[in-house]
Tab-separated table of C-alpha atoms and ligand atoms in Angstrom:
chain	number	residue	atom	x	y	z
A	1	UNK	CA	-74.850	75.945	64.597
A	2	UNK	CA	-71.545	74.389	63.562
A	3	UNK	CA	-70.378	74.095	59.960
A	4	UNK	CA	-71.011	70.998	57.883
A	5	UNK	CA	-68.118	68.674	57.023
A	6	UNK	CA	-68.163	68.629	53.215
A	7	UNK	CA	-64.523	68.155	52.268
A	8	UNK	CA	-62.008	65.354	52.709
A	9	UNK	CA	-58.250	65.526	52.341
A	10	UNK	CA	-56.229	62.492	51.219
A	11	UNK	CA	-52.438	62.764	51.518
A	12	UNK	CA	-51.104	60.602	48.681
A	13	UNK	CA	-47.605	61.913	48.055
A	14	UNK	CA	-45.751	59.034	49.773
A	15	UNK	CA	-43.181	57.051	47.805
A	16	UNK	CA	-44.186	53.583	48.957
A	17	UNK	CA	-40.620	52.368	49.328
A	18	UNK	CA	-41.803	49.422	51.455
A	19	UNK	CA	-43.462	47.980	48.359
A	20	UNK	CA	-40.576	48.220	45.911
A	21	UNK	CA	-40.243	47.023	43.219
A	22	UNK	CA	-44.061	47.044	42.775
A	23	UNK	CA	-44.152	50.792	43.410
A	24	UNK	CA	-41.232	51.696	41.167
A	25	UNK	CA	-43.527	53.141	38.519
A	26	UNK	CA	-46.909	52.843	40.211
A	27	UNK	CA	-48.316	54.837	43.140
A	28	UNK	CA	-48.615	52.696	46.272
A	29	UNK	CA	-52.235	53.865	46.619
A	30	UNK	CA	-52.988	52.057	43.342
A	31	UNK	CA	-51.920	48.622	44.619
A	32	UNK	CA	-55.013	46.453	44.555
A	33	UNK	CA	-56.818	44.899	47.461
A	34	UNK	CA	-58.772	42.143	45.675
A	35	UNK	CA	-60.207	44.186	42.804
A	36	UNK	CA	-59.971	47.816	43.844
A	37	UNK	CA	-56.999	50.084	44.424
A	38	UNK	CA	-56.253	50.803	48.086
A	39	UNK	CA	-57.210	54.470	47.636
A	40	UNK	CA	-60.722	53.606	46.513
A	41	UNK	CA	-61.583	52.050	49.882
A	42	UNK	CA	-60.912	55.307	51.736
A	43	UNK	CA	-62.660	57.393	49.073
A	44	UNK	CA	-65.782	55.202	49.276
A	45	UNK	CA	-65.721	55.514	53.058
A	46	UNK	CA	-65.604	59.316	52.740
A	47	UNK	CA	-68.481	59.343	50.249
A	48	UNK	CA	-70.547	57.137	52.575
A	49	UNK	CA	-69.957	59.760	55.282
A	50	UNK	CA	-71.492	62.444	53.048
A	51	UNK	CA	-68.299	64.058	51.718
A	52	UNK	CA	-68.831	66.081	48.527
A	53	UNK	CA	-65.344	67.388	47.764
A	54	UNK	CA	-62.215	65.274	47.572
A	55	UNK	CA	-58.782	66.852	47.840
A	56	UNK	CA	-55.755	64.768	46.942
A	57	UNK	CA	-52.368	66.041	48.082
A	58	UNK	CA	-50.166	64.344	45.522
A	59	UNK	CA	-46.554	64.261	44.467
A	60	UNK	CA	-44.517	63.182	41.482
A	61	UNK	CA	-45.461	59.947	39.738
A	62	UNK	CA	-49.107	59.883	40.829
A	63	UNK	CA	-50.759	60.275	37.427
A	64	UNK	CA	-52.229	56.734	37.544
A	65	UNK	CA	-54.160	57.798	40.634
A	66	UNK	CA	-55.444	60.953	38.929
A	67	UNK	CA	-56.504	58.885	35.910
A	68	UNK	CA	-58.333	56.452	38.144
A	69	UNK	CA	-60.683	59.190	39.364
A	70	UNK	CA	-61.187	60.617	35.873
A	71	UNK	CA	-63.525	59.506	33.061
A	72	UNK	CA	-61.760	56.968	30.792
A	73	UNK	CA	-63.377	57.957	27.481
A	74	UNK	CA	-61.694	55.394	25.195
A	75	UNK	CA	-62.248	52.550	27.659
A	76	UNK	CA	-65.893	53.552	28.227
A	77	UNK	CA	-66.477	53.701	24.507
A	78	UNK	CA	-64.979	50.236	23.958
A	79	UNK	CA	-67.010	48.738	26.833
A	80	UNK	CA	-70.219	50.361	25.543
A	81	UNK	CA	-69.653	48.956	22.051
A	82	UNK	CA	-69.112	45.487	23.510
A	83	UNK	CA	-72.248	45.786	25.635
A	84	UNK	CA	-70.213	45.297	28.846
A	85	UNK	CA	-72.536	47.456	30.919
A	86	UNK	CA	-71.473	46.162	34.348
A	87	UNK	CA	-67.837	46.983	33.606
A	88	UNK	CA	-68.883	50.319	32.116
A	89	UNK	CA	-70.658	51.222	35.343
A	90	UNK	CA	-67.547	50.201	37.300
A	91	UNK	CA	-65.226	52.546	35.430
A	92	UNK	CA	-67.701	55.400	34.937
A	93	UNK	CA	-68.967	55.616	38.477
A	94	UNK	CA	-65.846	55.536	40.604
A	95	UNK	CA	-67.161	58.899	41.819
A	96	UNK	CA	-70.767	60.130	41.758
A	97	UNK	CA	-71.508	63.065	39.417
A	98	UNK	CA	-71.952	65.604	42.207
A	99	UNK	CA	-68.539	64.959	43.788
A	100	UNK	CA	-65.763	67.388	42.954
A	101	UNK	CA	-62.087	66.435	42.980
A	102	UNK	CA	-59.090	68.702	43.493
A	103	UNK	CA	-55.407	67.928	43.247
A	104	UNK	CA	-52.632	69.879	44.851
A	105	UNK	CA	-48.975	69.003	45.192
A	106	UNK	CA	-46.777	68.551	48.206
A	107	UNK	CA	-43.528	69.782	46.724
A	108	UNK	CA	-41.257	68.222	49.337
A	109	UNK	CA	-41.664	65.285	51.760
A	110	UNK	CA	-41.784	67.365	54.929
A	111	UNK	CA	-44.262	65.230	56.864
A	112	UNK	CA	-47.973	64.596	57.316
A	113	UNK	CA	-48.554	68.008	58.914
A	114	UNK	CA	-47.025	69.672	55.883
A	115	UNK	CA	-49.142	67.567	53.507
A	116	UNK	CA	-52.315	68.667	55.305
A	117	UNK	CA	-51.164	72.287	55.235
A	118	UNK	CA	-50.784	72.037	51.445
A	119	UNK	CA	-54.593	71.588	51.264
A	120	UNK	CA	-55.337	74.774	53.236
A	121	UNK	CA	-56.147	76.925	50.216
A	122	UNK	CA	-58.709	74.406	48.934
A	123	UNK	CA	-60.251	73.539	52.289
A	124	UNK	CA	-60.548	77.174	53.362
A	125	UNK	CA	-62.154	78.091	56.647
A	126	UNK	CA	-64.308	75.025	57.192
A	127	UNK	CA	-63.943	71.712	59.010
A	128	UNK	CA	-62.691	68.755	57.008
A	129	UNK	CA	-62.176	65.028	57.143
A	130	UNK	CA	-58.654	63.690	56.769
A	131	UNK	CA	-58.200	60.098	55.629
A	132	UNK	CA	-54.828	58.400	55.421
A	133	UNK	CA	-55.463	55.914	52.621
A	134	UNK	CA	-52.871	53.397	53.843
A	135	UNK	CA	-55.440	52.550	56.514
A	136	UNK	CA	-58.411	50.537	55.314
A	137	UNK	CA	-61.127	50.569	57.964
A	138	UNK	CA	-63.676	47.804	57.999
A	139	UNK	CA	-66.532	48.321	60.417
A	140	UNK	CA	-69.627	46.186	60.478
A	141	UNK	CA	-72.043	49.030	60.051
A	142	UNK	CA	-69.571	50.934	57.920
A	143	UNK	CA	-70.592	54.173	59.568
A	144	UNK	CA	-67.720	55.118	61.846
A	145	UNK	CA	-66.519	58.061	59.783
A	146	UNK	CA	-70.116	59.229	59.412
A	147	UNK	CA	-70.498	59.048	63.204
A	148	UNK	CA	-67.367	61.179	63.577
A	149	UNK	CA	-68.736	63.718	61.078
A	150	UNK	CA	-72.054	63.813	62.986
A	151	UNK	CA	-70.198	64.300	66.262
A	152	UNK	CA	-68.302	67.255	64.794
A	153	UNK	CA	-71.440	68.791	63.369
A	154	UNK	CA	-73.237	68.438	66.718
A	155	UNK	CA	-70.447	69.730	68.937
A	156	UNK	CA	-67.874	71.598	66.835
A	157	UNK	CA	-65.176	69.434	68.485
A	158	UNK	CA	-62.470	67.743	66.431
A	159	UNK	CA	-62.523	63.945	66.357
A	160	UNK	CA	-59.934	61.282	65.733
A	161	UNK	CA	-60.170	57.511	65.387
A	162	UNK	CA	-58.066	55.504	67.847
A	163	UNK	CA	-57.377	51.866	68.559
A	164	UNK	CA	-55.585	50.053	71.356
A	165	UNK	CA	-52.161	49.133	70.053
A	166	UNK	CA	-49.678	46.582	71.435
A	167	UNK	CA	-46.829	48.069	73.466
A	168	UNK	CA	-44.159	47.218	70.906
A	169	UNK	CA	-46.103	49.134	68.202
A	170	UNK	CA	-46.664	52.351	70.204
A	171	UNK	CA	-43.572	53.904	68.615
A	172	UNK	CA	-45.329	53.847	65.213
A	173	UNK	CA	-48.366	55.913	66.225
A	174	UNK	CA	-49.631	59.243	67.404
A	175	UNK	CA	-50.843	58.469	70.932
A	176	UNK	CA	-53.881	60.010	72.621
A	177	UNK	CA	-53.464	61.058	76.231
A	178	UNK	CA	-56.834	60.722	78.013
A	179	UNK	CA	-55.368	61.990	81.336
A	180	UNK	CA	-57.528	59.525	83.201
A	181	UNK	CA	-60.723	60.192	81.207
A	182	UNK	CA	-62.709	57.016	80.668
A	183	UNK	CA	-63.945	55.520	77.437
A	184	UNK	CA	-67.750	55.947	77.364
A	185	UNK	CA	-69.828	54.545	74.506
A	186	UNK	CA	-66.651	54.059	72.516
A	187	UNK	CA	-65.579	57.695	72.921
A	188	UNK	CA	-62.913	59.279	75.046
A	189	UNK	CA	-61.920	62.878	75.588
A	190	UNK	CA	-58.368	63.615	74.518
A	191	UNK	CA	-56.226	65.890	76.667
A	192	UNK	CA	-52.965	65.732	74.732
A	193	UNK	CA	-51.367	63.968	71.783
A	194	UNK	CA	-47.815	62.774	71.369
A	195	UNK	CA	-46.289	61.527	68.139
A	196	UNK	CA	-44.468	58.192	68.182
A	197	UNK	CA	-43.377	58.122	71.849
A	198	UNK	CA	-41.214	55.403	73.362
A	199	UNK	CA	-43.496	52.831	75.016
A	200	UNK	CA	-42.162	53.782	78.464
A	201	UNK	CA	-43.081	57.457	77.887
A	202	UNK	CA	-46.468	56.795	76.271
A	203	UNK	CA	-49.479	58.265	78.099
A	204	UNK	CA	-51.724	55.381	76.927
A	205	UNK	CA	-51.936	52.628	74.348
A	206	UNK	CA	-54.562	54.503	72.292
A	207	UNK	CA	-52.960	54.873	68.874
A	208	UNK	CA	-54.371	57.307	66.319
A	209	UNK	CA	-55.415	55.540	63.127
A	210	UNK	CA	-55.821	57.423	59.885
A	211	UNK	CA	-59.243	59.081	60.287
A	212	UNK	CA	-59.678	62.620	61.559
A	213	UNK	CA	-62.351	65.329	61.523
A	214	UNK	CA	-60.534	68.571	62.101
A	215	UNK	CA	-61.426	72.162	62.816
A	216	UNK	CA	-59.823	74.574	60.311
A	217	UNK	CA	-58.015	76.171	63.280
A	218	UNK	CA	-55.534	73.284	62.879
A	219	UNK	CA	-54.042	75.093	59.874
A	220	UNK	CA	-52.881	78.009	62.047
A	221	UNK	CA	-50.817	75.611	64.141
A	222	UNK	CA	-49.515	73.745	61.100
A	223	UNK	CA	-48.472	77.089	59.644
A	224	UNK	CA	-45.932	77.399	62.480
A	225	UNK	CA	-44.114	74.534	60.721
A	226	UNK	CA	-42.542	73.213	63.899
A	227	UNK	CA	-40.305	70.241	63.150
A	228	UNK	CA	-41.165	67.271	65.359
A	229	UNK	CA	-40.601	63.514	65.566
A	230	UNK	CA	-38.496	62.078	62.748
A	231	UNK	CA	-37.495	65.599	61.616
A	232	UNK	CA	-40.964	66.109	60.067
A	233	UNK	CA	-43.786	68.624	60.487
A	234	UNK	CA	-46.200	66.494	62.488
A	235	UNK	CA	-49.976	66.770	62.419
A	236	UNK	CA	-50.028	65.286	65.923
A	237	UNK	CA	-48.071	68.282	67.289
A	238	UNK	CA	-50.610	70.701	65.770
A	239	UNK	CA	-53.451	68.606	67.263
A	240	UNK	CA	-51.744	68.855	70.639
A	241	UNK	CA	-51.866	72.650	70.343
A	242	UNK	CA	-55.461	72.727	69.105
A	243	UNK	CA	-56.494	70.756	72.176
A	244	UNK	CA	-55.424	73.654	74.411
A	245	UNK	CA	-58.224	75.711	72.822
A	246	UNK	CA	-60.953	73.288	71.796
A	247	UNK	CA	-62.260	69.969	73.102
A	248	UNK	CA	-61.099	66.985	71.097
A	249	UNK	CA	-62.453	63.427	71.163
A	250	UNK	CA	-61.185	59.974	70.323
A	251	UNK	CA	-63.482	57.420	68.675
A	252	UNK	CA	-62.476	53.879	69.540
A	253	UNK	CA	-62.354	51.775	66.391
A	254	UNK	CA	-65.172	49.258	66.374
A	255	UNK	CA	-64.084	46.944	63.583
A	256	UNK	CA	-60.892	46.048	61.809
A	257	UNK	CA	-58.130	48.277	60.536
A	258	UNK	CA	-55.705	47.099	57.889
A	259	UNK	CA	-52.429	48.978	57.663
A	260	UNK	CA	-51.824	48.703	53.935
A	261	UNK	CA	-48.629	50.721	54.246
A	262	UNK	CA	-47.152	47.528	55.647
A	263	UNK	CA	-46.721	44.257	53.743
A	264	UNK	CA	-48.410	42.146	56.403
A	265	UNK	CA	-51.404	44.482	56.782
A	266	UNK	CA	-51.739	44.675	53.011
A	267	UNK	CA	-51.883	40.890	52.687
A	268	UNK	CA	-54.314	40.640	55.598
A	269	UNK	CA	-56.613	43.084	53.806
A	270	UNK	CA	-56.417	41.046	50.613
A	271	UNK	CA	-57.134	37.817	52.436
A	272	UNK	CA	-59.999	39.315	54.439
A	273	UNK	CA	-61.790	40.934	51.499
A	274	UNK	CA	-61.132	37.955	49.223
A	275	UNK	CA	-62.553	35.503	51.763
A	276	UNK	CA	-65.617	37.720	52.191
A	277	UNK	CA	-66.202	37.900	48.438
A	278	UNK	CA	-69.059	35.687	47.204
A	279	UNK	CA	-67.172	34.483	44.164
A	280	UNK	CA	-63.581	34.344	45.402
A	281	UNK	CA	-64.192	33.325	49.040
A	282	UNK	CA	-65.446	29.734	48.588
A	283	UNK	CA	-62.894	29.032	45.845
A	284	UNK	CA	-60.030	30.348	47.930
A	285	UNK	CA	-61.115	28.256	50.942
A	286	UNK	CA	-61.347	25.153	48.754
A	287	UNK	CA	-57.865	25.835	47.418
A	288	UNK	CA	-56.435	26.223	50.923
A	289	UNK	CA	-58.100	22.995	52.088
A	290	UNK	CA	-56.241	20.839	49.532
A	291	UNK	CA	-53.769	18.456	51.197
A	292	UNK	CA	-50.850	19.189	48.875
A	293	UNK	CA	-51.331	22.927	49.383
A	294	UNK	CA	-51.486	22.480	53.163
A	295	UNK	CA	-48.307	20.383	53.011
A	296	UNK	CA	-46.526	22.953	50.944
A	297	UNK	CA	-47.621	25.775	53.245
A	298	UNK	CA	-46.443	23.887	56.323
A	299	UNK	CA	-42.867	24.085	55.007
A	300	UNK	CA	-41.039	27.336	55.604
A	301	UNK	CA	-40.287	29.344	52.487
B	401	LIG	C1	-49.163	58.784	60.728
B	401	LIG	C2	-49.364	59.763	61.881
B	401	LIG	C3	-49.568	59.004	63.187
B	401	LIG	C4	-50.714	58.020	63.045
B	401	LIG	C5	-50.469	57.079	61.843
B	401	LIG	C6	-51.684	56.209	61.585
B	401	LIG	O1	-47.918	58.137	60.910
B	401	LIG	O2	-48.250	60.639	61.968
B	401	LIG	O3	-49.850	59.923	64.224
B	401	LIG	O4	-50.847	57.276	64.236
B	401	LIG	O5	-50.212	57.835	60.656
B	401	LIG	O6	-51.502	55.328	60.535
B	401	LIG	P1	-47.190	57.316	59.710
B	401	LIG	O7	-47.857	55.978	59.663
B	401	LIG	O8	-47.391	58.116	58.464
B	401	LIG	O9	-45.751	57.227	60.132
């Protein structure tokens, strides 16, 4: 019987320099996609997968994020007095009562592997989900992370979400090496991982996107603190070592991933969720259909 996956780690120490000046005094994870901060999408996905404990690996200047997941007593009081019960529910129930939240700091920007290692003491000796909140994952059934959790709990094998990426983007991803293994039912066995290879050296075009279910054995490899691509301690390198000992699987993304760490991906996410919204969607479409708006948009900025 394998252990249950109860905990999720969210690395949120990044500076968000790509979004300056918006992120000068605000964490990038608090930028809004329609009406929710980016971080809330990943947290809701984790909760839907049955996660009960949330671990944020934070850094300096992230207090707005901590406040977001706390109870806002003054605001709740004011909303209650005004009878704004819908809004009250929105601010009170960002997290269900039974979910516990922990914060730990990543003292120095030494890479994703280092950020994950910072959570070791809180995760302990049990498997955990890792969600990189820059990635918003939209899947029709909304159950991909849950499927990955189930797969871990059935097999004890670590799981990672992957998507086919265009050749010119391979250098931005951890790449899964299937060594000839075929994708079956949207899953593929991984035989190696390589962080941000040159396209000509890449073993495949299967890029790791920010969802992982990891065995706690990963921490032993992270503890070696080997410096990898970009001079950082890379999670991908530790995964490549774990794979020598334990089977590891890739889950092919069935849906849409928005890279909100990038300005284009962030705007795509806003457009997508806005157009899907019952209130905003029709109004936004109507706005875009107006001739003078179309004319204006046809000119380059
Ligand atoms: C990180 C990981 C990389 C992964 C990517 C997914 O890179 O190191 O393996 O493919 O996230 O978003 P980063 O985007 O932080 O450079």
